[in-house]
Protein backbone atom coordinates (compact mmCIF):
# COMPACT_ATOMS: atom_id res chain seq x y z
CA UNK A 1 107.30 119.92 250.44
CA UNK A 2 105.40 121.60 247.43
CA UNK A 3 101.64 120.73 247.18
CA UNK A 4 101.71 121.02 243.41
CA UNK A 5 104.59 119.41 242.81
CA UNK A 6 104.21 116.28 245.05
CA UNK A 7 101.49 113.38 244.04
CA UNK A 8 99.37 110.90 246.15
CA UNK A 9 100.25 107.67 243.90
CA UNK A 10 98.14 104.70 244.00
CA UNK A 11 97.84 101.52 242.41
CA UNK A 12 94.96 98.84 242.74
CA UNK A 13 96.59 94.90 242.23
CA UNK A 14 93.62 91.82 241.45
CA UNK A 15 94.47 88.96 243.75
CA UNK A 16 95.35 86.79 240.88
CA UNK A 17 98.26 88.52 239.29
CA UNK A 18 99.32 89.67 242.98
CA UNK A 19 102.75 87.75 244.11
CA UNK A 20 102.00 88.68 247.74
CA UNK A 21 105.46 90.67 248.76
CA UNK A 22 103.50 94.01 248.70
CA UNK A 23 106.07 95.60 246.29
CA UNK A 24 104.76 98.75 244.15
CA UNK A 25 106.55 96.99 241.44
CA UNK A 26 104.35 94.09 241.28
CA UNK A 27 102.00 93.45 238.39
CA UNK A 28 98.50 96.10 238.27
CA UNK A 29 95.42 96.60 237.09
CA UNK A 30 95.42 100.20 237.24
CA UNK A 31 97.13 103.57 239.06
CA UNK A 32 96.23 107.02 238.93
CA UNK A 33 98.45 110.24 240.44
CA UNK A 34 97.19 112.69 242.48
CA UNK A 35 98.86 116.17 243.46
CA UNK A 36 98.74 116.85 246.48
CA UNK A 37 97.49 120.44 246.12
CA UNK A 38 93.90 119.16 245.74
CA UNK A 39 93.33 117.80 248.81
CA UNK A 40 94.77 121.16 250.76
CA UNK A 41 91.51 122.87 250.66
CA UNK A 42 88.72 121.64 253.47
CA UNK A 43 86.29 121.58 251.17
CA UNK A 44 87.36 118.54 249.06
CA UNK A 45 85.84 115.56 248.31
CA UNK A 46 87.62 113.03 245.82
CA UNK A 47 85.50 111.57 243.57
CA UNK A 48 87.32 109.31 240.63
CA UNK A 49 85.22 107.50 237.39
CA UNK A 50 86.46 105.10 235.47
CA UNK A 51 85.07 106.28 232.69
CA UNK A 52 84.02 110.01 231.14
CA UNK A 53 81.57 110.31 233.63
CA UNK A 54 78.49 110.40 231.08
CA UNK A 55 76.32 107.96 233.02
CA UNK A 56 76.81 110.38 236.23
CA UNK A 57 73.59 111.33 237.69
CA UNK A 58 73.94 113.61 241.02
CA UNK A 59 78.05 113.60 240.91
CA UNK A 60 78.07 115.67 237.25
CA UNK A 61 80.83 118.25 237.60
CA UNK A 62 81.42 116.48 240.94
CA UNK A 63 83.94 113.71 240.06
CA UNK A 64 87.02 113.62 238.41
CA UNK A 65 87.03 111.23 234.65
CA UNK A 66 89.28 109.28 233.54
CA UNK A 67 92.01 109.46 236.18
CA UNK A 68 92.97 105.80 236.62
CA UNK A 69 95.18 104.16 233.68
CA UNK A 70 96.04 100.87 232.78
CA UNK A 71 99.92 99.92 233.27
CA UNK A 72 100.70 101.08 229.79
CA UNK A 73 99.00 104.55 230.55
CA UNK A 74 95.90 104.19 228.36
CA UNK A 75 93.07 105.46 230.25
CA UNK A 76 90.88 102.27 232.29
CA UNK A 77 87.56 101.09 230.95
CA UNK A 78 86.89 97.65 232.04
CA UNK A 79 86.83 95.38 229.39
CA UNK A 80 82.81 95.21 229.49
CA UNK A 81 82.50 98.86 229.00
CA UNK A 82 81.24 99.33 232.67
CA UNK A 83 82.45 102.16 234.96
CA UNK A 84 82.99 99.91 238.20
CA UNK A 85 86.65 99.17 239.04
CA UNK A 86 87.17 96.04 240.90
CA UNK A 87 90.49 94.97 243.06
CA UNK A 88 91.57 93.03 245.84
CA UNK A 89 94.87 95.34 246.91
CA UNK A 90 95.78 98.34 246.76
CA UNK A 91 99.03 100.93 247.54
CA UNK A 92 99.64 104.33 248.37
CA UNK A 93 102.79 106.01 248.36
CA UNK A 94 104.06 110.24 248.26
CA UNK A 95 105.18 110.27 245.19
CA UNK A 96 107.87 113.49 245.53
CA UNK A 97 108.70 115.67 242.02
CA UNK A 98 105.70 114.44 240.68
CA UNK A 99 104.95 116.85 237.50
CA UNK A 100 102.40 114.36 236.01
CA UNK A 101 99.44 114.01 238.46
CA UNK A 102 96.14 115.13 238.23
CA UNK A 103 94.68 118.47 239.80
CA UNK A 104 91.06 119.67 240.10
């Protein structure tokens, strides 16, 4: 397979909108896609905000902003301007010929 061409895809469901049948499909509060290429070095710690990262004390430069997006692919901010991200499900998949994910 090719690193930068194949995506860790994941999307975080809230219990109430979740129909239970664990199907990708279902309805989401928010996804982001990762290439796979930035997990291939040893030395890699994933870090994702919700939000620019402006209220980042010790993680500046550390994490990556602005990688999760609402179902209609504007970028998440909750809708009381806070950074935390909260969600009762979530699921992975390899997302293959992935050309859209996010790198370091």
């Amino acid at each position: 397979y090719d690193p930068d061409n194949t995506c860790l895809a994941v999307r975080l469901y809230n219990e109430d909108d979740w129909d239970k049948d664990w199907e990708w499909d279902s309805p989401f509060i928010a996804e982001t896609k990762i290439q796979m290429s930035t997990f291939c070095d040893d030395e890699t710690v994933v870090c994702i905000n919700t939000t620019d990262g402006s209220f980042d004390t010790d993680e500046v430069k550390i994490c990556y902003n602005n990688w999760f997006v609402n179902p209609d692919g504007t970028s998440f901010y909750n809708d009381d301007g806070s950074e935390q991200l909260w969600f009762t499900h979530m699921i992975l998949q390899v997302e293959p010929n992935c050309s859209d994910g996010h790198t370091q």
